[in-house]
Amino acid sequence: GENVEQHPSTLSVQEGDSAVIKCTYSDSASNYFPWYKQELGKRPQLIIDIRSNVGEKKDQRIAVTLNKTAKHFSLHITETQPEDSAVYFCAASKGSGGYQKVTFGTGTKLQVIP
Amino acid sequence: NAGVTQTPKFQVLKTGQSMTLQCAQDMNHNSMYWYRQDPGMGLRLIYYSASEGTTDKGEVPNGYNVSRLNKREFSLRLESAAPSQTSVYFCASSDPGQGSYEQYFGPGTRLTVT
């Protein structure tokens, strides 16, 4: 089955600096790569996603890059703010009969220091 | 729209007791999922239902059963709870058949088995 590895497990940055979280996946059939943000005690919520036919996607201060050849993808957060502090999960997904099987990474706890 | 709702929010069980976690969604999604979240292990899929009337095992199904009662509702049952099932349980839904792969999560159920 699919295996998703995520690094680092914890990340501390100064407010205003950039943060980068990296993930690798094993199944070349995976075609959808979402990133979820989970604040303490809350549910995971999608912040950005990318499909396998796209190399990069940006939404304001966050961006995701995908390298299909190397099977890795990354989340980039620029100009970090204290409200960016949360746990971030990457995931790799592939479709099967109208169902997307999703495998999550183990999460990165991001702390933005004011 | 309420999105995805789960009951109860918290539950404490003794070893050997049984209980059912309830999940409902009002987004007319075909696919529904049950995950468990443990510290340092991300979200792991227990069972999923690609569409009404179908259910399949995920990564960690042992000790659980599910019922897709109708298109809206997907329940998770623990027949004989064990301390290893202490976790936070999330229900999610999506509709990949409509071209949207995003999974929408419920607020979670925090279960403690003593």
PDB file of C-alpha atoms in Angstrom:
ATOM      1  CA  GLY A   1       0.000   0.000   0.000  1.00  0.00           C
ATOM      2  CA  GLU A   2       0.857   3.674  -0.045  1.00  0.00           C
ATOM      3  CA  ASN A   3       3.409   4.984   2.444  1.00  0.00           C
ATOM      4  CA  VAL A   4       3.676   8.710   3.183  1.00  0.00           C
ATOM      5  CA  GLU A   5       6.600  10.079   5.159  1.00  0.00           C
ATOM      6  CA  GLN A   6       6.556  13.619   6.524  1.00  0.00           C
ATOM      7  CA  HIS A   7       9.408  15.760   7.899  1.00  0.00           C
ATOM      8  CA  PRO A   8      10.109  17.428  10.194  1.00  0.00           C
ATOM      9  CA  SER A   9       7.857  16.308  13.031  1.00  0.00           C
ATOM     10  CA  THR A  10       8.259  19.678  14.769  1.00  0.00           C
ATOM     11  CA  LEU A  11       9.260  23.062  13.392  1.00  0.00           C
ATOM     12  CA  SER A  12       9.777  26.371  15.172  1.00  0.00           C
ATOM     13  CA  VAL A  13      10.156  29.608  13.209  1.00  0.00           C
ATOM     14  CA  GLN A  14      10.217  33.289  14.043  1.00  0.00           C
ATOM     15  CA  GLU A  15       7.215  35.314  12.989  1.00  0.00           C
ATOM     16  CA  GLY A  16       7.755  36.573   9.470  1.00  0.00           C
ATOM     17  CA  ASP A  17      10.098  33.768   8.465  1.00  0.00           C
ATOM     18  CA  SER A  18       9.225  30.984   6.028  1.00  0.00           C
ATOM     19  CA  ALA A  19       8.357  27.402   6.923  1.00  0.00           C
ATOM     20  CA  VAL A  20       8.800  24.357   4.710  1.00  0.00           C
ATOM     21  CA  ILE A  21       7.369  20.893   5.334  1.00  0.00           C
ATOM     22  CA  LYS A  22       8.339  17.970   3.120  1.00  0.00           C
ATOM     23  CA  CYS A  23       6.604  14.700   2.281  1.00  0.00           C
ATOM     24  CA  THR A  24       7.462  11.665   0.196  1.00  0.00           C
ATOM     25  CA  TYR A  25       5.113   8.995  -1.113  1.00  0.00           C
ATOM     26  CA  SER A  26       5.663   5.523  -2.502  1.00  0.00           C
ATOM     27  CA  ASP A  27       2.784   4.754  -4.890  1.00  0.00           C
ATOM     28  CA  SER A  28       3.306   6.249  -8.346  1.00  0.00           C
ATOM     29  CA  ALA A  29      -0.465   5.895  -8.982  1.00  0.00           C
ATOM     30  CA  SER A  30      -1.266   8.582  -6.389  1.00  0.00           C
ATOM     31  CA  ASN A  31      -2.732  11.580  -8.164  1.00  0.00           C
ATOM     32  CA  TYR A  32      -3.981  13.992  -5.520  1.00  0.00           C
ATOM     33  CA  PHE A  33      -1.994  15.568  -2.706  1.00  0.00           C
ATOM     34  CA  PRO A  34      -3.860  17.596  -0.086  1.00  0.00           C
ATOM     35  CA  TRP A  35      -2.506  19.455   2.932  1.00  0.00           C
ATOM     36  CA  TYR A  36      -4.593  19.756   6.097  1.00  0.00           C
ATOM     37  CA  LYS A  37      -4.179  22.107   9.037  1.00  0.00           C
ATOM     38  CA  GLN A  38      -5.333  21.018  12.468  1.00  0.00           C
ATOM     39  CA  GLU A  39      -5.493  23.463  15.345  1.00  0.00           C
ATOM     40  CA  LEU A  40      -5.407  22.127  18.899  1.00  0.00           C
ATOM     41  CA  GLY A  41      -8.616  20.274  19.718  1.00  0.00           C
ATOM     42  CA  LYS A  42     -10.142  20.983  16.305  1.00  0.00           C
ATOM     43  CA  ARG A  43     -10.847  18.985  13.171  1.00  0.00           C
ATOM     44  CA  PRO A  44      -8.403  18.835  10.218  1.00  0.00           C
ATOM     45  CA  GLN A  45      -9.239  21.353   7.495  1.00  0.00           C
ATOM     46  CA  LEU A  46      -7.957  21.476   3.938  1.00  0.00           C
ATOM     47  CA  ILE A  47      -5.677  24.442   3.253  1.00  0.00           C
ATOM     48  CA  ILE A  48      -4.329  23.637  -0.208  1.00  0.00           C
ATOM     49  CA  ASP A  49      -4.158  20.702  -2.591  1.00  0.00           C
ATOM     50  CA  ILE A  50      -2.464  19.790  -5.844  1.00  0.00           C
ATOM     51  CA  ARG A  51      -3.186  17.245  -8.535  1.00  0.00           C
ATOM     52  CA  SER A  52      -0.547  15.172 -10.279  1.00  0.00           C
ATOM     53  CA  ASN A  53      -0.793  17.098 -13.556  1.00  0.00           C
ATOM     54  CA  VAL A  54       0.374  20.308 -11.853  1.00  0.00           C
ATOM     55  CA  GLY A  55       3.859  21.089 -10.519  1.00  0.00           C
ATOM     56  CA  GLU A  56       3.094  24.048  -8.277  1.00  0.00           C
ATOM     57  CA  LYS A  57       0.091  25.810  -6.786  1.00  0.00           C
ATOM     58  CA  LYS A  58      -0.056  28.983  -4.727  1.00  0.00           C
ATOM     59  CA  ASP A  59      -2.724  30.566  -2.552  1.00  0.00           C
ATOM     60  CA  GLN A  60      -1.644  33.820  -0.930  1.00  0.00           C
ATOM     61  CA  ARG A  61       1.063  32.919   1.640  1.00  0.00           C
ATOM     62  CA  ILE A  62       0.961  29.172   1.088  1.00  0.00           C
ATOM     63  CA  ALA A  63       2.241  27.143  -1.830  1.00  0.00           C
ATOM     64  CA  VAL A  64       2.683  23.494  -2.640  1.00  0.00           C
ATOM     65  CA  THR A  65       5.172  21.949  -5.051  1.00  0.00           C
ATOM     66  CA  LEU A  66       5.087  18.442  -6.475  1.00  0.00           C
ATOM     67  CA  ASN A  67       7.904  16.431  -8.036  1.00  0.00           C
ATOM     68  CA  LYS A  68       6.303  13.288  -9.474  1.00  0.00           C
ATOM     69  CA  THR A  69       9.592  11.818 -10.634  1.00  0.00           C
ATOM     70  CA  ALA A  70      11.096  11.949  -7.170  1.00  0.00           C
ATOM     71  CA  LYS A  71       7.729  11.274  -5.493  1.00  0.00           C
ATOM     72  CA  HIS A  72       7.910  14.174  -3.117  1.00  0.00           C
ATOM     73  CA  PHE A  73       5.862  17.271  -2.417  1.00  0.00           C
ATOM     74  CA  SER A  74       6.310  20.211  -0.105  1.00  0.00           C
ATOM     75  CA  LEU A  75       4.299  22.885   1.674  1.00  0.00           C
ATOM     76  CA  HIS A  76       5.740  26.390   1.830  1.00  0.00           C
ATOM     77  CA  ILE A  77       4.365  29.057   4.157  1.00  0.00           C
ATOM     78  CA  THR A  78       5.812  32.539   3.765  1.00  0.00           C
ATOM     79  CA  GLU A  79       5.605  35.489   6.176  1.00  0.00           C
ATOM     80  CA  THR A  80       4.474  33.202   8.981  1.00  0.00           C
ATOM     81  CA  GLN A  81       2.090  34.541  11.610  1.00  0.00           C
ATOM     82  CA  PRO A  82       1.240  33.246  15.104  1.00  0.00           C
ATOM     83  CA  GLU A  83      -2.113  31.984  13.800  1.00  0.00           C
ATOM     84  CA  ASP A  84      -0.205  29.612  11.495  1.00  0.00           C
ATOM     85  CA  SER A  85       0.769  27.625  14.601  1.00  0.00           C
ATOM     86  CA  ALA A  86      -0.903  24.214  14.239  1.00  0.00           C
ATOM     87  CA  VAL A  87      -0.258  20.644  13.142  1.00  0.00           C
ATOM     88  CA  TYR A  88      -0.018  20.181   9.383  1.00  0.00           C
ATOM     89  CA  PHE A  89      -0.683  16.875   7.640  1.00  0.00           C
ATOM     90  CA  CYS A  90       0.219  15.940   4.109  1.00  0.00           C
ATOM     91  CA  ALA A  91      -1.595  13.153   2.308  1.00  0.00           C
ATOM     92  CA  ALA A  92      -1.400  11.164  -0.905  1.00  0.00           C
ATOM     93  CA  SER A  93      -4.515   9.902  -2.608  1.00  0.00           C
ATOM     94  CA  LYS A  94      -5.489   7.791  -5.582  1.00  0.00           C
ATOM     95  CA  GLY A  95      -8.863   7.110  -7.121  1.00  0.00           C
ATOM     96  CA  SER A  96     -10.600   3.772  -7.340  1.00  0.00           C
ATOM     97  CA  GLY A  97     -14.166   3.493  -8.632  1.00  0.00           C
ATOM     98  CA  GLY A  98     -15.298   6.921  -7.494  1.00  0.00           C
ATOM     99  CA  TYR A  99     -13.536   6.554  -4.162  1.00  0.00           C
ATOM    100  CA  GLN A 100     -10.268   8.255  -3.248  1.00  0.00           C
ATOM    101  CA  LYS A 101      -8.090   6.238  -0.911  1.00  0.00           C
ATOM    102  CA  VAL A 102      -6.154   8.719   1.221  1.00  0.00           C
ATOM    103  CA  THR A 103      -2.994   7.999   3.199  1.00  0.00           C
ATOM    104  CA  PHE A 104      -1.865  10.654   5.664  1.00  0.00           C
ATOM    105  CA  GLY A 105       1.592  11.582   6.874  1.00  0.00           C
ATOM    106  CA  THR A 106       2.298  11.644  10.598  1.00  0.00           C
ATOM    107  CA  GLY A 107       2.068  15.427  10.916  1.00  0.00           C
ATOM    108  CA  THR A 108       4.321  18.436  11.568  1.00  0.00           C
ATOM    109  CA  LYS A 109       3.744  20.631  14.605  1.00  0.00           C
ATOM    110  CA  LEU A 110       4.551  24.183  13.535  1.00  0.00           C
ATOM    111  CA  GLN A 111       5.201  26.805  16.176  1.00  0.00           C
ATOM    112  CA  VAL A 112       5.478  30.435  15.097  1.00  0.00           C
ATOM    113  CA  ILE A 113       7.260  32.483  17.736  1.00  0.00           C
ATOM    114  CA  PRO A 114       6.086  36.128  17.961  1.00  0.00           C
TER     115      PRO A 114
ATOM    116  CA  ASN B   1     -25.416  23.438   6.402  1.00  0.00           C
ATOM    117  CA  ALA B   2     -24.000  21.672   9.461  1.00  0.00           C
ATOM    118  CA  GLY B   3     -21.462  19.753   7.350  1.00  0.00           C
ATOM    119  CA  VAL B   4     -20.294  16.621   9.162  1.00  0.00           C
ATOM    120  CA  THR B   5     -21.562  16.038  12.694  1.00  0.00           C
ATOM    121  CA  GLN B   6     -20.493  13.412  15.221  1.00  0.00           C
ATOM    122  CA  THR B   7     -21.894  12.218  18.533  1.00  0.00           C
ATOM    123  CA  PRO B   8     -20.844  11.940  21.266  1.00  0.00           C
ATOM    124  CA  LYS B   9     -17.997  14.458  21.687  1.00  0.00           C
ATOM    125  CA  PHE B  10     -16.471  12.593  24.625  1.00  0.00           C
ATOM    126  CA  GLN B  11     -16.900   9.077  25.978  1.00  0.00           C
ATOM    127  CA  VAL B  12     -15.300   6.990  28.706  1.00  0.00           C
ATOM    128  CA  LEU B  13     -15.738   3.221  28.537  1.00  0.00           C
ATOM    129  CA  LYS B  14     -14.591   0.330  30.665  1.00  0.00           C
ATOM    130  CA  THR B  15     -12.758  -2.535  28.990  1.00  0.00           C
ATOM    131  CA  GLY B  16     -15.273  -4.896  27.403  1.00  0.00           C
ATOM    132  CA  GLN B  17     -18.083  -2.379  27.057  1.00  0.00           C
ATOM    133  CA  SER B  18     -19.599  -1.625  23.683  1.00  0.00           C
ATOM    134  CA  MET B  19     -20.659   1.599  22.046  1.00  0.00           C
ATOM    135  CA  THR B  20     -21.578   3.150  18.702  1.00  0.00           C
ATOM    136  CA  LEU B  21     -20.164   6.400  17.361  1.00  0.00           C
ATOM    137  CA  GLN B  22     -22.598   8.255  15.136  1.00  0.00           C
ATOM    138  CA  CYS B  23     -21.757  10.365  12.087  1.00  0.00           C
ATOM    139  CA  ALA B  24     -23.995  12.277   9.701  1.00  0.00           C
ATOM    140  CA  GLN B  25     -23.362  14.607   6.775  1.00  0.00           C
ATOM    141  CA  ASP B  26     -25.727  16.950   4.975  1.00  0.00           C
ATOM    142  CA  MET B  27     -23.625  17.613   1.862  1.00  0.00           C
ATOM    143  CA  ASN B  28     -25.085  14.744  -0.183  1.00  0.00           C
ATOM    144  CA  HIS B  29     -21.650  13.106  -0.382  1.00  0.00           C
ATOM    145  CA  ASN B  30     -21.365   9.535  -1.579  1.00  0.00           C
ATOM    146  CA  SER B  31     -18.205   8.542   0.309  1.00  0.00           C
ATOM    147  CA  MET B  32     -17.761   8.458   4.059  1.00  0.00           C
ATOM    148  CA  TYR B  33     -14.817   7.448   6.248  1.00  0.00           C
ATOM    149  CA  TRP B  34     -13.820   6.678   9.819  1.00  0.00           C
ATOM    150  CA  TYR B  35     -10.313   7.564  11.023  1.00  0.00           C
ATOM    151  CA  ARG B  36      -8.561   7.308  14.329  1.00  0.00           C
ATOM    152  CA  GLN B  37      -5.907   9.785  15.394  1.00  0.00           C
ATOM    153  CA  ASP B  38      -3.196   8.849  17.863  1.00  0.00           C
ATOM    154  CA  PRO B  39      -0.257  11.036  18.927  1.00  0.00           C
ATOM    155  CA  GLY B  40       2.599  10.869  16.423  1.00  0.00           C
ATOM    156  CA  MET B  41       0.692   8.577  14.047  1.00  0.00           C
ATOM    157  CA  GLY B  42      -1.433  10.906  12.002  1.00  0.00           C
ATOM    158  CA  LEU B  43      -4.844   9.817  10.782  1.00  0.00           C
ATOM    159  CA  ARG B  44      -5.334   6.134  10.077  1.00  0.00           C
ATOM    160  CA  LEU B  45      -8.298   4.823   8.117  1.00  0.00           C
ATOM    161  CA  ILE B  46     -10.467   2.300   9.983  1.00  0.00           C
ATOM    162  CA  TYR B  47     -13.311   1.715   7.512  1.00  0.00           C
ATOM    163  CA  TYR B  48     -14.779   3.523   4.561  1.00  0.00           C
ATOM    164  CA  SER B  49     -17.963   3.511   2.526  1.00  0.00           C
ATOM    165  CA  ALA B  50     -17.488   4.446  -1.126  1.00  0.00           C
ATOM    166  CA  SER B  51     -21.246   4.732  -1.610  1.00  0.00           C
ATOM    167  CA  GLU B  52     -24.511   3.897   0.112  1.00  0.00           C
ATOM    168  CA  GLY B  53     -24.776   0.158   0.676  1.00  0.00           C
ATOM    169  CA  THR B  54     -21.032  -0.574   0.544  1.00  0.00           C
ATOM    170  CA  THR B  55     -18.374  -0.703   3.255  1.00  0.00           C
ATOM    171  CA  ASP B  56     -14.723  -1.778   3.180  1.00  0.00           C
ATOM    172  CA  LYS B  57     -11.848  -2.203   5.583  1.00  0.00           C
ATOM    173  CA  GLY B  58      -9.154   0.394   5.829  1.00  0.00           C
ATOM    174  CA  GLU B  59      -5.732   0.217   7.422  1.00  0.00           C
ATOM    175  CA  VAL B  60      -6.754  -0.622  11.029  1.00  0.00           C
ATOM    176  CA  PRO B  61     -10.195  -2.361  11.046  1.00  0.00           C
ATOM    177  CA  ASN B  62      -9.670  -4.923  13.818  1.00  0.00           C
ATOM    178  CA  GLY B  63     -12.052  -4.468  16.745  1.00  0.00           C
ATOM    179  CA  TYR B  64     -14.496  -2.276  14.813  1.00  0.00           C
ATOM    180  CA  ASN B  65     -17.616  -2.659  12.697  1.00  0.00           C
ATOM    181  CA  VAL B  66     -19.465  -0.102  10.605  1.00  0.00           C
ATOM    182  CA  SER B  67     -22.914   0.473   9.161  1.00  0.00           C
ATOM    183  CA  ARG B  68     -23.817   2.801   6.309  1.00  0.00           C
ATOM    184  CA  LEU B  69     -27.390   3.349   7.421  1.00  0.00           C
ATOM    185  CA  ASN B  70     -28.288   5.572   4.466  1.00  0.00           C
ATOM    186  CA  LYS B  71     -26.524   8.153   2.330  1.00  0.00           C
ATOM    187  CA  ARG B  72     -26.276  10.595   5.247  1.00  0.00           C
ATOM    188  CA  GLU B  73     -25.242   8.348   8.129  1.00  0.00           C
ATOM    189  CA  PHE B  74     -22.222   6.145   8.814  1.00  0.00           C
ATOM    190  CA  SER B  75     -21.763   4.622  12.271  1.00  0.00           C
ATOM    191  CA  LEU B  76     -18.760   2.967  13.916  1.00  0.00           C
ATOM    192  CA  ARG B  77     -19.250   0.277  16.543  1.00  0.00           C
ATOM    193  CA  LEU B  78     -16.855  -1.037  19.141  1.00  0.00           C
ATOM    194  CA  GLU B  79     -18.199  -4.411  20.276  1.00  0.00           C
ATOM    195  CA  SER B  80     -15.765  -4.995  23.153  1.00  0.00           C
ATOM    196  CA  ALA B  81     -13.668  -1.933  23.889  1.00  0.00           C
ATOM    197  CA  ALA B  82      -9.967  -2.311  24.710  1.00  0.00           C
ATOM    198  CA  PRO B  83      -7.507   0.261  26.131  1.00  0.00           C
ATOM    199  CA  SER B  84      -5.703   0.217  22.750  1.00  0.00           C
ATOM    200  CA  GLN B  85      -8.817   1.823  21.263  1.00  0.00           C
ATOM    201  CA  THR B  86      -8.331   4.971  23.324  1.00  0.00           C
ATOM    202  CA  SER B  87      -8.064   7.598  20.604  1.00  0.00           C
ATOM    203  CA  VAL B  88      -9.745  10.503  18.881  1.00  0.00           C
ATOM    204  CA  TYR B  89     -12.124   9.319  16.173  1.00  0.00           C
ATOM    205  CA  PHE B  90     -12.935  11.434  13.137  1.00  0.00           C
ATOM    206  CA  CYS B  91     -15.620  10.856  10.573  1.00  0.00           C
ATOM    207  CA  ALA B  92     -15.206  12.412   7.134  1.00  0.00           C
ATOM    208  CA  SER B  93     -17.059  12.616   3.854  1.00  0.00           C
ATOM    209  CA  SER B  94     -16.229  13.446   0.255  1.00  0.00           C
ATOM    210  CA  ASP B  95     -17.653  13.151  -3.213  1.00  0.00           C
ATOM    211  CA  PRO B  96     -14.830  12.249  -5.609  1.00  0.00           C
ATOM    212  CA  GLY B  97     -17.376  11.189  -8.227  1.00  0.00           C
ATOM    213  CA  GLN B  98     -18.251  14.877  -8.591  1.00  0.00           C
ATOM    214  CA  GLY B  99     -14.596  15.768  -9.152  1.00  0.00           C
ATOM    215  CA  SER B 100     -14.026  17.099  -5.624  1.00  0.00           C
ATOM    216  CA  TYR B 101     -11.513  15.096  -3.649  1.00  0.00           C
ATOM    217  CA  GLU B 102     -11.549  17.216  -0.496  1.00  0.00           C
ATOM    218  CA  GLN B 103     -12.472  15.330   2.659  1.00  0.00           C
ATOM    219  CA  TYR B 104     -14.646  17.198   5.154  1.00  0.00           C
ATOM    220  CA  PHE B 105     -14.113  16.157   8.750  1.00  0.00           C
ATOM    221  CA  GLY B 106     -16.447  16.077  11.699  1.00  0.00           C
ATOM    222  CA  PRO B 107     -15.457  17.588  15.072  1.00  0.00           C
ATOM    223  CA  GLY B 108     -14.225  14.273  16.453  1.00  0.00           C
ATOM    224  CA  THR B 109     -15.050  11.975  19.362  1.00  0.00           C
ATOM    225  CA  ARG B 110     -12.499  11.625  22.155  1.00  0.00           C
ATOM    226  CA  LEU B 111     -12.759   8.081  23.504  1.00  0.00           C
ATOM    227  CA  THR B 112     -11.013   6.787  26.610  1.00  0.00           C
ATOM    228  CA  VAL B 113     -11.083   3.084  27.482  1.00  0.00           C
ATOM    229  CA  THR B 114     -10.033   2.241  31.028  1.00  0.00           C
TER     230      THR B 114
END
